Coordinates of C-alpha atoms in Angstrom, one line a residue:
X1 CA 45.0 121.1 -100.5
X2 CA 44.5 117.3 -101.2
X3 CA 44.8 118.1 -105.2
X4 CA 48.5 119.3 -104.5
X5 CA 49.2 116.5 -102.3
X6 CA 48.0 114.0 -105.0
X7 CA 50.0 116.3 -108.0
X8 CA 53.5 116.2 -105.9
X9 CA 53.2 112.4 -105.6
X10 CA 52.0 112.1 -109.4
X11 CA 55.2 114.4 -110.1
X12 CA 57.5 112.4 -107.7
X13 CA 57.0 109.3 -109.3
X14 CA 56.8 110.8 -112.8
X15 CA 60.4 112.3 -112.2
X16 CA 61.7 108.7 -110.7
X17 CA 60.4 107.2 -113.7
X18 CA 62.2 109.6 -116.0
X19 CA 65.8 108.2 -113.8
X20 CA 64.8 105.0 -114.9
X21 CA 64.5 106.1 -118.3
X22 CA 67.2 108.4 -118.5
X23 CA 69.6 105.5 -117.3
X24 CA 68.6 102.9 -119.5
X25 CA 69.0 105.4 -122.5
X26 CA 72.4 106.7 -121.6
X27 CA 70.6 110.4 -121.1
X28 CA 73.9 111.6 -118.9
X29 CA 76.4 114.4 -117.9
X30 CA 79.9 113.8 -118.4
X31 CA 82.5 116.2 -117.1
X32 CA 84.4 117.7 -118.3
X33 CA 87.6 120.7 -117.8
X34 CA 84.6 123.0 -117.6
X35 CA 82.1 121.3 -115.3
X36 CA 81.6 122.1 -111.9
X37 CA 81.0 118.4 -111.2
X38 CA 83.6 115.2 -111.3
X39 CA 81.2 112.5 -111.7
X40 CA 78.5 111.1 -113.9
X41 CA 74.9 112.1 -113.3
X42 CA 71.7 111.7 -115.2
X43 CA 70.4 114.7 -117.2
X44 CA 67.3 116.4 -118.3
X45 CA 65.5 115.7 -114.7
X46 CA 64.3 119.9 -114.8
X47 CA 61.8 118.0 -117.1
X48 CA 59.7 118.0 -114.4
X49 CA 58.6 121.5 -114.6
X50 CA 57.2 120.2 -117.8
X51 CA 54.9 117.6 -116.1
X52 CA 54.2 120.1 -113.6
X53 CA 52.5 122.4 -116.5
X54 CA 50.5 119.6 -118.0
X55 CA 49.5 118.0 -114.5
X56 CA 48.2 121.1 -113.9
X57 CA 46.3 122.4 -117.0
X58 CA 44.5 118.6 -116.4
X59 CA 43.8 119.3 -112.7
X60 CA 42.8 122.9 -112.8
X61 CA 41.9 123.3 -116.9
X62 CA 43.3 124.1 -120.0
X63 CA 43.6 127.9 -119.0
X64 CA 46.6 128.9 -120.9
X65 CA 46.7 127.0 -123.9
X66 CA 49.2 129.1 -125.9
X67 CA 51.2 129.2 -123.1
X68 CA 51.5 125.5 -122.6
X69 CA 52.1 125.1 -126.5
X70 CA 54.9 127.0 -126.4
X71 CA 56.6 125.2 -123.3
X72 CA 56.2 122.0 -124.7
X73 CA 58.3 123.1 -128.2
X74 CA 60.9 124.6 -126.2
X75 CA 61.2 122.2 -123.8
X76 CA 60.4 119.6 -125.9
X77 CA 63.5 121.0 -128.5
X78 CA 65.8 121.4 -125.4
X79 CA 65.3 117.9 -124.1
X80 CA 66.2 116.6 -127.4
X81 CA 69.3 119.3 -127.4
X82 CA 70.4 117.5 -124.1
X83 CA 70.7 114.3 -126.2
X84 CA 72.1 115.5 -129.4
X85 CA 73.5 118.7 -129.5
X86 CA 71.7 120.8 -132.4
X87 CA 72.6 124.0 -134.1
X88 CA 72.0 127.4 -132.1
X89 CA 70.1 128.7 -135.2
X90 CA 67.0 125.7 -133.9
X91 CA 67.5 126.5 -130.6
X92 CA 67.2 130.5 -131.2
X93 CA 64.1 129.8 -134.2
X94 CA 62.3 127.5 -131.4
X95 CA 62.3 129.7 -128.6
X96 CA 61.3 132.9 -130.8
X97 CA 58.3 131.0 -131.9
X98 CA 57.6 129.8 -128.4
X99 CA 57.7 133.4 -127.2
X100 CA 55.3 134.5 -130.1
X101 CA 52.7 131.9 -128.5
X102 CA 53.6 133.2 -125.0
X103 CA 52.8 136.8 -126.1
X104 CA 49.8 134.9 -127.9
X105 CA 48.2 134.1 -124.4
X106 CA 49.2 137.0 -123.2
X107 CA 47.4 139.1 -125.8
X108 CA 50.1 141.7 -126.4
X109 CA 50.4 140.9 -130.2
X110 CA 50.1 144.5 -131.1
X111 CA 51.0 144.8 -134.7
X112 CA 50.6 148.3 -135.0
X113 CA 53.9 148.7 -132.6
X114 CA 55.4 145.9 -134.2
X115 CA 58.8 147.1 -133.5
X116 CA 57.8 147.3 -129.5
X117 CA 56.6 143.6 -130.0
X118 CA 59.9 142.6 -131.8
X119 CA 61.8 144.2 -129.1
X120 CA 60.2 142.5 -126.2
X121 CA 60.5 139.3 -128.1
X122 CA 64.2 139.9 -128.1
X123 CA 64.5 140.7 -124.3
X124 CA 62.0 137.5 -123.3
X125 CA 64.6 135.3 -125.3
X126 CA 67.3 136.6 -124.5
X127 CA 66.5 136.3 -120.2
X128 CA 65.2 133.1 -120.9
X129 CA 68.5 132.2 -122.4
X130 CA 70.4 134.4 -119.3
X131 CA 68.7 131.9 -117.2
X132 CA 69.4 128.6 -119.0
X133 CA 73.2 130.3 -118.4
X134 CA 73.2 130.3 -114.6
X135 CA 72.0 126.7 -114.4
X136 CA 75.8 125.6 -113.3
X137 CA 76.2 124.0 -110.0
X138 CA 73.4 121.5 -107.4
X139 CA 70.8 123.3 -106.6
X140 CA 70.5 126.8 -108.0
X141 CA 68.1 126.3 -110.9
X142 CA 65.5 125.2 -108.5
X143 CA 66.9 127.2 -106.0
X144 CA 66.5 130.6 -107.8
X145 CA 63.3 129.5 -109.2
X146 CA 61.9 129.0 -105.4
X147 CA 62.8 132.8 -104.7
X148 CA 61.0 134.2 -107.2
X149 CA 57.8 131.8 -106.9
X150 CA 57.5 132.9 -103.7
X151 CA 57.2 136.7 -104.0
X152 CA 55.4 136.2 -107.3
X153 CA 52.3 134.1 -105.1
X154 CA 53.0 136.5 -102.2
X155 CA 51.9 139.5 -104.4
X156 CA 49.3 137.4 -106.4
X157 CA 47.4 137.1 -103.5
X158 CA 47.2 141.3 -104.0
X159 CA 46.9 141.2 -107.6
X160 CA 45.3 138.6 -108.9
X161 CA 47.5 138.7 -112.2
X162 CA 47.5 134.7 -113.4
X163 CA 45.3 131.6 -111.6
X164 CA 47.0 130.9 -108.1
X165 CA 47.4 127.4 -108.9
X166 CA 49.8 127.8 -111.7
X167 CA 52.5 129.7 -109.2
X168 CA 51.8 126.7 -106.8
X169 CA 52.0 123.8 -109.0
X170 CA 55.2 125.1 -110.3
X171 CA 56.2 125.9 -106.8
X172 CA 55.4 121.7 -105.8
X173 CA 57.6 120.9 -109.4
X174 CA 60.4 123.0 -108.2
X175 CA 60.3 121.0 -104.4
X176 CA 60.4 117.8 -106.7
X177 CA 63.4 118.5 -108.7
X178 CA 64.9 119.9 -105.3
X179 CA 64.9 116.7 -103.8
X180 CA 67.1 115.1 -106.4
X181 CA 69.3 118.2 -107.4
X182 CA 69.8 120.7 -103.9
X183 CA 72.1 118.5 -102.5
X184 CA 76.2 118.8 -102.0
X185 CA 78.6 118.4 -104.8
X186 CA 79.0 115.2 -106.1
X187 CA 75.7 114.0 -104.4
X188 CA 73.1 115.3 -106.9
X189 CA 71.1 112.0 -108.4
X190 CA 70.3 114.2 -111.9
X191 CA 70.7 117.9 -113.0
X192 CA 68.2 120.0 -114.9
X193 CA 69.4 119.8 -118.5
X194 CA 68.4 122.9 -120.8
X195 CA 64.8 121.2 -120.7
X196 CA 64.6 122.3 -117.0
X197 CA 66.7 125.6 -117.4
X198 CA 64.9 126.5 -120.6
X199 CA 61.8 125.4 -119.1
X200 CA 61.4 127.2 -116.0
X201 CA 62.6 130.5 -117.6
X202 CA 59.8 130.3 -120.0
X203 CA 57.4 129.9 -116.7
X204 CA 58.6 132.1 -115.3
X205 CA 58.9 135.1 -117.5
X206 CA 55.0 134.5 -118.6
X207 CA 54.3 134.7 -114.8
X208 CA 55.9 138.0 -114.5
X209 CA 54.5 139.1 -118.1
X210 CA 51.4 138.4 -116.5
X211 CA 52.0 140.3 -113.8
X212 CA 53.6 143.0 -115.7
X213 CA 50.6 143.6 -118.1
X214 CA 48.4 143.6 -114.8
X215 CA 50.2 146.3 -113.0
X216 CA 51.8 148.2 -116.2
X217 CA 55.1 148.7 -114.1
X218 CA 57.8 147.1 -116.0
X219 CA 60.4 147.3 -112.5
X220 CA 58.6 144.0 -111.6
X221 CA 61.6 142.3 -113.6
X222 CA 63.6 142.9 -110.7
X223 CA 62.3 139.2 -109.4
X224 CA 65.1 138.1 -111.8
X225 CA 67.6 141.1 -110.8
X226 CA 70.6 138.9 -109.6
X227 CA 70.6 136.3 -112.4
X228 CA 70.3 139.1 -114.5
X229 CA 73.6 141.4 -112.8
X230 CA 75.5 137.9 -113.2
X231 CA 74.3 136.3 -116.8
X232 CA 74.6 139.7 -118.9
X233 CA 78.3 141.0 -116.5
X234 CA 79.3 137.5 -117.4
X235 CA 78.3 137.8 -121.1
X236 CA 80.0 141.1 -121.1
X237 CA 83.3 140.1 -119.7
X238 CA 83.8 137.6 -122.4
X239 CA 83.2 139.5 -125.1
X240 CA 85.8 142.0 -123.5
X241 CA 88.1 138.9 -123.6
X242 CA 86.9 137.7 -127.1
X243 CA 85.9 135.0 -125.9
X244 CA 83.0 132.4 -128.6
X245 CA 80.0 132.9 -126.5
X246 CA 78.3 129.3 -127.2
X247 CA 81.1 127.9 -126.1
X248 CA 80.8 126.3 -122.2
X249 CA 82.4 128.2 -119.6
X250 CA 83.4 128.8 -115.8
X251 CA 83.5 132.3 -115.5
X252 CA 80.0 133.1 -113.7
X253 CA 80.6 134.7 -109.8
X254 CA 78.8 131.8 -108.6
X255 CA 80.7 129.0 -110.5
X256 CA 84.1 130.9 -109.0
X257 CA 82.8 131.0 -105.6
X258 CA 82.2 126.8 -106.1
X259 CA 85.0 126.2 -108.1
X260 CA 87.8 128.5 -107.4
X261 CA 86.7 129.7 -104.0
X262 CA 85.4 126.1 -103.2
X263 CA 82.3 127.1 -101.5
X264 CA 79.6 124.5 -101.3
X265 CA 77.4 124.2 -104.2
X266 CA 74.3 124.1 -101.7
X267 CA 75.6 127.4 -99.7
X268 CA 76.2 129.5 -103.0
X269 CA 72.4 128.5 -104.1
X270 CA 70.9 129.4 -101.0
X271 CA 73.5 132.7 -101.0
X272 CA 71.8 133.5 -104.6
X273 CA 68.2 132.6 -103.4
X274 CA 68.7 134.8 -100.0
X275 CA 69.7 137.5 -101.9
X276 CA 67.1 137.5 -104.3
X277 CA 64.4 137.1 -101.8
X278 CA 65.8 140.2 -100.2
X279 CA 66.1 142.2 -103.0
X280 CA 62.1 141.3 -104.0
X281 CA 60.8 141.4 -100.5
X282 CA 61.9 145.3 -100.5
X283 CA 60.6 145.7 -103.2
X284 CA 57.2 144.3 -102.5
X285 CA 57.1 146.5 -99.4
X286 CA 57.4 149.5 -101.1
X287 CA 53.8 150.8 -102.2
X288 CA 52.5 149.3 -105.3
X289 CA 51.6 152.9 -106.4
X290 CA 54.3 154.5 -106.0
X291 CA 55.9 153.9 -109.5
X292 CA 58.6 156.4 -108.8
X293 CA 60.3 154.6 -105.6
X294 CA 60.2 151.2 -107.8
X295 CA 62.1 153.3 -110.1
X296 CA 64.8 155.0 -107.6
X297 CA 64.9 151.2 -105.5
X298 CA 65.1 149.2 -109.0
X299 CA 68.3 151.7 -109.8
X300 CA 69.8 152.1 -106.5
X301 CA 70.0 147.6 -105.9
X302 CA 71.2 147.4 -109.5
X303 CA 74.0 149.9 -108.8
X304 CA 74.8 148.1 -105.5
X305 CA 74.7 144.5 -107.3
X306 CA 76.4 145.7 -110.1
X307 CA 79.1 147.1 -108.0
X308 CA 79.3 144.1 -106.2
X309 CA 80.0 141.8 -109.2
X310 CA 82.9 144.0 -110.3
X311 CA 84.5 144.4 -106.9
X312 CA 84.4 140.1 -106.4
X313 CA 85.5 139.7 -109.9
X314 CA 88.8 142.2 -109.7
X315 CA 89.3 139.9 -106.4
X316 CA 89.1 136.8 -107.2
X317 CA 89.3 136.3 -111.1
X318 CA 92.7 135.5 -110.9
X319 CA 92.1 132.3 -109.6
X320 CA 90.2 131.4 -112.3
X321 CA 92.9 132.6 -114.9
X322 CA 95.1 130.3 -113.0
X323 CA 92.9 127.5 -113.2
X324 CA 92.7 128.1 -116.8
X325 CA 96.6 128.0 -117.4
X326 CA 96.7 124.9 -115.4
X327 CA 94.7 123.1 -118.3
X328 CA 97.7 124.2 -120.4
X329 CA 100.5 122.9 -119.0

């Protein structure tokens, strides 16, 4: 207990000393029409998660070393992204190599089905960038994060699938950043950045990888069920409208309800984290052996999210087309 204790206070400073960092170097947010925020704050603070990886391979050893490679290049290239904007094709080449490491560590570099390999490769990408998507209003990066930590050590204790310390250490990173960024509109003292989006997803997804290999039940994923049902609906819908998908947007259900709907940005975070937490704890009380009922629950909650996306959307989109033709006038 008293090694956690000491690693949130090293992370607590660490992350206050970044503010003062980030403020005398002009690391900042400006809004703009397609923020979600009206004032200036201080970016990349969802470094943190970072420390937290490296505070922890010193306190608990070195167990993951491909792992932690590859979350330092893609963090490390996000963080820079956050302070000058560079081409998707260094984004996209960084994070593919970073998930080669990540499959590395978790020794699934099967050349012989080289084209299941290049597959996965595509999906871990592609949710980690699904995830660096929904990080759009206070709070719901860490948020989100938080409700799918928590299931992930709940069934660890079970499984055993990755050192327990890893899921709590990132769990103490997340409380950090929390205190900074889970706050009201217009109250937050830094967002996460891409370093923090970016960086968490890649956590993430090697935790459930982990605990995917472990099990070899795929319908784990579900942990990242909502963000998924809102990144890749969203992705769709814009490509229905034509719409340049690198471009920044407000068209996520959750940016509406904050936006357009003017919910608080605290209340839609802890809406998203409730329903994910519901979503995995039935799951996780279905038995772990019954792959068929992951299947059936896995389909029958994406049909109900699903559905649910479409129904808000055809409601309340409109507002957000008005908003839109409001910047034109």
């Amino acid at each position: 207990m008293m090694d956690y204790i000491i690693i949130f206070a090293i992370l607590l400073v660490a992350e206050i000393l970044y503010f003062s960092i980030a403020d005398k170097c002009n690391i900042i947010d400006k809004p703009n029409e397609r923020s979600s925020h009206a004032t200036i704050v201080l970016r990349g603070g969802g470094i943190v998660f970072l420390f937290g990886s490296w505070v922890w391979s010193v306190f608990f050893g070195f167990q993951y070393p491909w792992f932690l490679c590859g979350l330092t290049m893609v963090a490390g290239v996000s963080f820079f992204d956050d302070i000058h904007s560079l081409p998707d094709s260094v984004r996209l080449v960084t994070q593919f190599v970073a998930a080669v490491m990540a499959f590395y560590q978790l020794d699934i570099l099967q050349w012989s089905m080289w084209w299941m390999v290049v597959l996965a490769l595509i999906v871990y990408v592609g949710a980690t960038n699904v995830i660096n998507f929904m990080d759009g209003i206070n709070g719901i990066t860490a948020g989100y994060a938080l409700a799918v930590l928590i299931p992930l050590a709940i069934v660890n204790t079970g499984e055993a699938f990755v050192d327990e310390s890893l899921i709590l250490t990132t769990i103490i990173s997340a409380m950090v950043f929390c205190l900074f960024n889970f706050r009201p509109k217009g109250q937050a003292k830094c967002f996460a950045g891409d370093v923090g989006s970016i960086g968490i997803a890649f956590i993430l997804l090697f935790l459930l990888g982990r605990l995917i290999i472990k099990t070899g039940d795929i319908t784990w994923m579900i942990f990242l069920l909502v963000y998924g049902v809102d990144g890749c609906l969203t992705i769709v819908h814009r490509i229905m409208l034509h719409e340049n998908l690198g471009e920044a947007h407000r068209k996520h259900a959750y940016q509406i309800m904050a936006n357009e709907l003017k919910i608080g940005h605290v209340k839609v975070a802890v809406f998203y984290m409730t329903i994910q937490l519901i979503v995995s704890f039935g799951y996780v009380a279905i038995d772990s052996k019954a792959l068929l009922w992951h299947w059936i629950y896995l389909f029958c909650t994406l049909v109900v999210l699903v559905a649910s996306y479409v129904l808000f959307m055809k409601k309340y989109y409109y507002l957000h087309e008005a908003y839109l033709a409001s910047l034109k006038k």
